[in-house]
PDB file of C-alpha atoms in Angstrom:
ATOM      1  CA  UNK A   2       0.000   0.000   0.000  1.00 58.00           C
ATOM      2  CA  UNK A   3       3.238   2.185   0.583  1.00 72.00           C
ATOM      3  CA  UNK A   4       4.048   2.223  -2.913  1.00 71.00           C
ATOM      4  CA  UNK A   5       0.519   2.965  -3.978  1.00 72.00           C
ATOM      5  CA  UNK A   6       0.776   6.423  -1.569  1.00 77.00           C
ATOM      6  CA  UNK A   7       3.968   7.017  -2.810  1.00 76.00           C
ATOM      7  CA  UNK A   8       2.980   6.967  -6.467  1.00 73.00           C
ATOM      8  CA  UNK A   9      -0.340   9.035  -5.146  1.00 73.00           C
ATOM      9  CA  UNK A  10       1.577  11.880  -3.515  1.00 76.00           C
ATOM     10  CA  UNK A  11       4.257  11.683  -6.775  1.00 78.00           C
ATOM     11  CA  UNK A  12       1.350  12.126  -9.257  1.00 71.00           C
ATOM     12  CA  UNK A  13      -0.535  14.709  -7.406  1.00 71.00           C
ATOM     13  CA  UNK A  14       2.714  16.973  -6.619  1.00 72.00           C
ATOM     14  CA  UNK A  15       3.213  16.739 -10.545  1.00 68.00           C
ATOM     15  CA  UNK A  16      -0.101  18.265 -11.233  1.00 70.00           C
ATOM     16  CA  UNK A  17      -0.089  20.646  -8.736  1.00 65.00           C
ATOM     17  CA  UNK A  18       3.053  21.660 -10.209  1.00 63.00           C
ATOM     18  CA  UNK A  19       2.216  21.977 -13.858  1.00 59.00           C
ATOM     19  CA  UNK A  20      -0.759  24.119 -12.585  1.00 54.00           C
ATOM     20  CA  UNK A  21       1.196  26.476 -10.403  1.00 52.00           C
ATOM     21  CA  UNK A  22       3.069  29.699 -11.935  1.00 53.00           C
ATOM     22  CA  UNK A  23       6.370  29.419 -10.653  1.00 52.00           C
ATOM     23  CA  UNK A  24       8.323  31.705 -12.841  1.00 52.00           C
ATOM     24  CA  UNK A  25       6.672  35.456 -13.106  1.00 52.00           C
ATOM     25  CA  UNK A  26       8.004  36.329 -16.472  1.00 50.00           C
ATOM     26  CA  UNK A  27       5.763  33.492 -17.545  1.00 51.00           C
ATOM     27  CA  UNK A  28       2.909  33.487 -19.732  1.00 50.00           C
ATOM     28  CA  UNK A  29       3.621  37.650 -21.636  1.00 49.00           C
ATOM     29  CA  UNK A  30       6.994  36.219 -22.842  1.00 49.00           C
ATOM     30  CA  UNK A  31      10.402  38.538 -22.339  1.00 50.00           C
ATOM     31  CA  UNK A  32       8.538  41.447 -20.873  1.00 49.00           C
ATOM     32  CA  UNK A  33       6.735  39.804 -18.568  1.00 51.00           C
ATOM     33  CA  UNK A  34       2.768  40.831 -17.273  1.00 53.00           C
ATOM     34  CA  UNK A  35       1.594  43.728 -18.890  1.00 55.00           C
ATOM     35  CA  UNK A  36       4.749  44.291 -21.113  1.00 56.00           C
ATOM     36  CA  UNK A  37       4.507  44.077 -24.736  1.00 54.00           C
ATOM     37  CA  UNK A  38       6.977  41.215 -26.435  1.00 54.00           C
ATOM     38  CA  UNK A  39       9.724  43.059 -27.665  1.00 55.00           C
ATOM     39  CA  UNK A  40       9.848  40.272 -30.448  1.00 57.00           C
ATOM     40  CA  UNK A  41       6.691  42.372 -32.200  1.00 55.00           C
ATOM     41  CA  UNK A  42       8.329  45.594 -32.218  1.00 58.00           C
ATOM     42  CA  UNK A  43       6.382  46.816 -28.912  1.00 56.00           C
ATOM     43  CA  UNK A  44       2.765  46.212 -30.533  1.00 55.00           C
ATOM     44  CA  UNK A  45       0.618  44.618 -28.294  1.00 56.00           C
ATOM     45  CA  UNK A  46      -1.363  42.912 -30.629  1.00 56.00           C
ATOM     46  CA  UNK A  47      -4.299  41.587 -28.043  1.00 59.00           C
ATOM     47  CA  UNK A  48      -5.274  45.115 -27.370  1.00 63.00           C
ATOM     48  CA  UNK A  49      -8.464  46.124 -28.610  1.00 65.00           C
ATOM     49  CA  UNK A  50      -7.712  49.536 -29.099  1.00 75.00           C
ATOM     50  CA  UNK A  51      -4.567  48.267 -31.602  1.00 73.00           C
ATOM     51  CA  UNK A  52      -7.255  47.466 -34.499  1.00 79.00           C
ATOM     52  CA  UNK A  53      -8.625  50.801 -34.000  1.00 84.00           C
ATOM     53  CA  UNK A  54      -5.831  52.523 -33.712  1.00 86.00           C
ATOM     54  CA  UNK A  55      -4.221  50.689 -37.330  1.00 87.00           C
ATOM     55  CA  UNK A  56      -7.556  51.488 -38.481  1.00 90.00           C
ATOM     56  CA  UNK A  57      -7.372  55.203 -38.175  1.00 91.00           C
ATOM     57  CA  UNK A  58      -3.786  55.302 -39.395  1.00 93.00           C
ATOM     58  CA  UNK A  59      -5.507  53.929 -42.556  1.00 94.00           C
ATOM     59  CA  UNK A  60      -7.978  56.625 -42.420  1.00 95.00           C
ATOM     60  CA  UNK A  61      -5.522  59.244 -42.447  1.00 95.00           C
ATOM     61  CA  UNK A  62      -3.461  57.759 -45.167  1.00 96.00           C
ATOM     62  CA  UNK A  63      -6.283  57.869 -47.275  1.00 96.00           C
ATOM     63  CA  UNK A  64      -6.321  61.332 -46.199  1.00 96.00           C
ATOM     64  CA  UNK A  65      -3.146  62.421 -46.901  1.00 96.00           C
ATOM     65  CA  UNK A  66      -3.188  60.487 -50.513  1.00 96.00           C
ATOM     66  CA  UNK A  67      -6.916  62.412 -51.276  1.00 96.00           C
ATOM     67  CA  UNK A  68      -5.237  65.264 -50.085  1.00 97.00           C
ATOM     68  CA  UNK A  69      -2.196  64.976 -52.289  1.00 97.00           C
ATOM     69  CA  UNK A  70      -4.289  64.193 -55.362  1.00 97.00           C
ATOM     70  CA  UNK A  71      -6.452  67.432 -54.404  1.00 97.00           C
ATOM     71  CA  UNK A  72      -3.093  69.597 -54.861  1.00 96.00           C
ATOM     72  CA  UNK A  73      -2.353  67.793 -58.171  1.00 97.00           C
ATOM     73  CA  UNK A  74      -5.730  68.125 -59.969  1.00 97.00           C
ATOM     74  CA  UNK A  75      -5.901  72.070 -58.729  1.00 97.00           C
ATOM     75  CA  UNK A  76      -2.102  72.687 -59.930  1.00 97.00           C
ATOM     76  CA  UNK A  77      -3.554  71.187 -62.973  1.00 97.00           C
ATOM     77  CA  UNK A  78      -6.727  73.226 -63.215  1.00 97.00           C
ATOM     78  CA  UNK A  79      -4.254  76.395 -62.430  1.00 97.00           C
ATOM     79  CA  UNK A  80      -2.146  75.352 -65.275  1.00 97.00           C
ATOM     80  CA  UNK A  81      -5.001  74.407 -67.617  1.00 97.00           C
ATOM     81  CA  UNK A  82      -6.361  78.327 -67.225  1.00 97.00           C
ATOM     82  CA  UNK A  83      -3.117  79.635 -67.303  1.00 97.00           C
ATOM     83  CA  UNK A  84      -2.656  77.786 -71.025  1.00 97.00           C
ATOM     84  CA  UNK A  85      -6.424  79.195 -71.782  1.00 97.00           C
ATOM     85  CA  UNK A  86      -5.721  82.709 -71.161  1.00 97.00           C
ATOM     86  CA  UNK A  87      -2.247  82.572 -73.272  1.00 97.00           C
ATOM     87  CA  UNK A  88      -4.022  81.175 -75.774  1.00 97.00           C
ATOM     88  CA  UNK A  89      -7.000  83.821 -75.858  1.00 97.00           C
ATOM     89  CA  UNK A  90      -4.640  86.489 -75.703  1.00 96.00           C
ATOM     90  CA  UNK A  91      -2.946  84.926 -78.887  1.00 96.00           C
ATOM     91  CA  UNK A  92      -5.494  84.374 -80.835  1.00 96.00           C
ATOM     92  CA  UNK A  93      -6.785  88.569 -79.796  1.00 96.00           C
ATOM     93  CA  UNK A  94      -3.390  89.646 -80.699  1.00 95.00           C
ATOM     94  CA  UNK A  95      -3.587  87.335 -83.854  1.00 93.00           C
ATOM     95  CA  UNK A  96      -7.299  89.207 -84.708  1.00 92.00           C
ATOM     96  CA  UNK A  97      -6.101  92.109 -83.887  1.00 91.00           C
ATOM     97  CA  UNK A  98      -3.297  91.745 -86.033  1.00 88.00           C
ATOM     98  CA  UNK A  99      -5.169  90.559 -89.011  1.00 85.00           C
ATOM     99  CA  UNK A 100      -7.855  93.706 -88.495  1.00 80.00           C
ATOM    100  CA  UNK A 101      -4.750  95.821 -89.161  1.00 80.00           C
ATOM    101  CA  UNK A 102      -3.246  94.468 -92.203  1.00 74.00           C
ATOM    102  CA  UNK A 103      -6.887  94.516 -93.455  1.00 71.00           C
ATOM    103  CA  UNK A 104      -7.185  98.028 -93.004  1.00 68.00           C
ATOM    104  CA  UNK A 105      -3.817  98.399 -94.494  1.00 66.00           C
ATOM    105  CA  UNK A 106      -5.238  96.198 -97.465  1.00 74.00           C
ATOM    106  CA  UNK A 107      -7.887  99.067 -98.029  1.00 80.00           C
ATOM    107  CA  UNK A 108      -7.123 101.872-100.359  1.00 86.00           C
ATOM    108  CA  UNK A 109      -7.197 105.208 -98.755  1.00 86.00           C
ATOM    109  CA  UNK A 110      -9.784 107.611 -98.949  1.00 87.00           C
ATOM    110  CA  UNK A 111     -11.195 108.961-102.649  1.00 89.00           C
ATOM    111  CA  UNK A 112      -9.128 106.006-104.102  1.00 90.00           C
ATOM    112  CA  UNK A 113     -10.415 102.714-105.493  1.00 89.00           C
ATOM    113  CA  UNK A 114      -8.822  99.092-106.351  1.00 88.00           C
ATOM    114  CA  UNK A 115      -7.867  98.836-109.716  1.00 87.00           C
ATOM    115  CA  UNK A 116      -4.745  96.892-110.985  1.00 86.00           C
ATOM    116  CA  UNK A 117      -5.227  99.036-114.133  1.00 90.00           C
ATOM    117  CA  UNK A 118      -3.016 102.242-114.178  1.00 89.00           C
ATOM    118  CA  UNK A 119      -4.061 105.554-114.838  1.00 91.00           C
ATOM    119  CA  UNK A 120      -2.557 105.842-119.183  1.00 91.00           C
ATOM    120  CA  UNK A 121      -1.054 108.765-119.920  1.00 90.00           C
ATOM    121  CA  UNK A 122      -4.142 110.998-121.040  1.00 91.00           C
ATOM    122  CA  UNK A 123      -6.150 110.184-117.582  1.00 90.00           C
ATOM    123  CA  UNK A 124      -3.310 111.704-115.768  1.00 90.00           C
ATOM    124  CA  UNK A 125      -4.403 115.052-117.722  1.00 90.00           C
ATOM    125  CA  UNK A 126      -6.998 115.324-116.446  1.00 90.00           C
ATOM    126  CA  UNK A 127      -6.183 114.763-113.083  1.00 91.00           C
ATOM    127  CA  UNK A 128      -5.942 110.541-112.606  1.00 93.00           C
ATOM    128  CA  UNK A 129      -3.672 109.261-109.765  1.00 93.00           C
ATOM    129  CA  UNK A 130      -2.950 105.878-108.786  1.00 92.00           C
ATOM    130  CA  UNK A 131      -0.889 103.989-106.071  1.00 90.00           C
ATOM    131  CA  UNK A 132       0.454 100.760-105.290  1.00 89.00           C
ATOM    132  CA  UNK A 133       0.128  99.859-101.295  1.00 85.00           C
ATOM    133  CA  UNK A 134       3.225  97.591 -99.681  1.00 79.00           C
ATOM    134  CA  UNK A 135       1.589  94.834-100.122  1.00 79.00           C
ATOM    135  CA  UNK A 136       1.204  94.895-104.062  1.00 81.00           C
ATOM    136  CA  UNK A 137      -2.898  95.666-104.291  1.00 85.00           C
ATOM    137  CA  UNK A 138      -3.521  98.567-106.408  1.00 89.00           C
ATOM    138  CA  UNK A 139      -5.422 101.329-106.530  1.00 91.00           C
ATOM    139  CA  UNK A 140      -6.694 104.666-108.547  1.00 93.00           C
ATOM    140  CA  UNK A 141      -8.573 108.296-108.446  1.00 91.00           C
ATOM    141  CA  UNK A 142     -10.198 109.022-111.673  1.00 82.00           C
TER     142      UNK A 142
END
């Protein structure tokens, strides 16, 4: 019966042991209770508040890269106008241009196009005629 108690008091010391927390770093690994495992960079992943907190890191990612893209699209609506109003004033300056050389097209007052010269015996009696710069021709009879 000795050996019976024996093995009885062996088995019941080894499950009391295996229950029993003997070493107090045990059971949150190097840090011990309460400490985060250095082994994952100080994150304790078994908070709750970790999810939430990666969550709104997210969230203001996604802000800053909205943000970002906000800058580029109104640099690009800046640059768009800017191209606009160099082109309108080109295309004035071009009209305005073209309005002149018209009116330099026109013969001047009391004269009329003709590319026939005034002959001898008109200018008797008082015919002119001219030749503009740019070749058209024109005559008072």
């Amino acid at each position: 019966m000795e050996s019976r108690s024996f093995f009885f008091v062996i088995l019941l010391l080894a499950t009391l042991s295996g229950c029993a927390d003997l070493d107090p770093n045990y059971g949150s690994g190097y840090g011990g209770y309460g400490r985060p495992d250095p082994y994952y960079n100080g994150h304790d992943y078994g908070r709750s508040d970790y999810y939430r907190d990666r969550e709104r890191e997210r969230i203001r990612e996604e802000h800053r890269k909205l943000e970002r893209e906000r800058d580029h699209l109104e640099n690009e609506r800046d640059r768009l106008a800017d191209q606009r109003r160099r082109e309108e004033e080109a295309r004035r300056e071009a009209e305005r241009r073209e309005a002149e050389r018209r009116r330099e097209e026109r013969c001047p007052a009391g004269f009329s196009p003709s590319e026939r010269k005034c002959s001898s015996e008109e200018r008797k009696h008082g015919c002119k005629d001219i030749r503009l710069d740019n070749g058209m021709g024109c005559v008072r009879r």
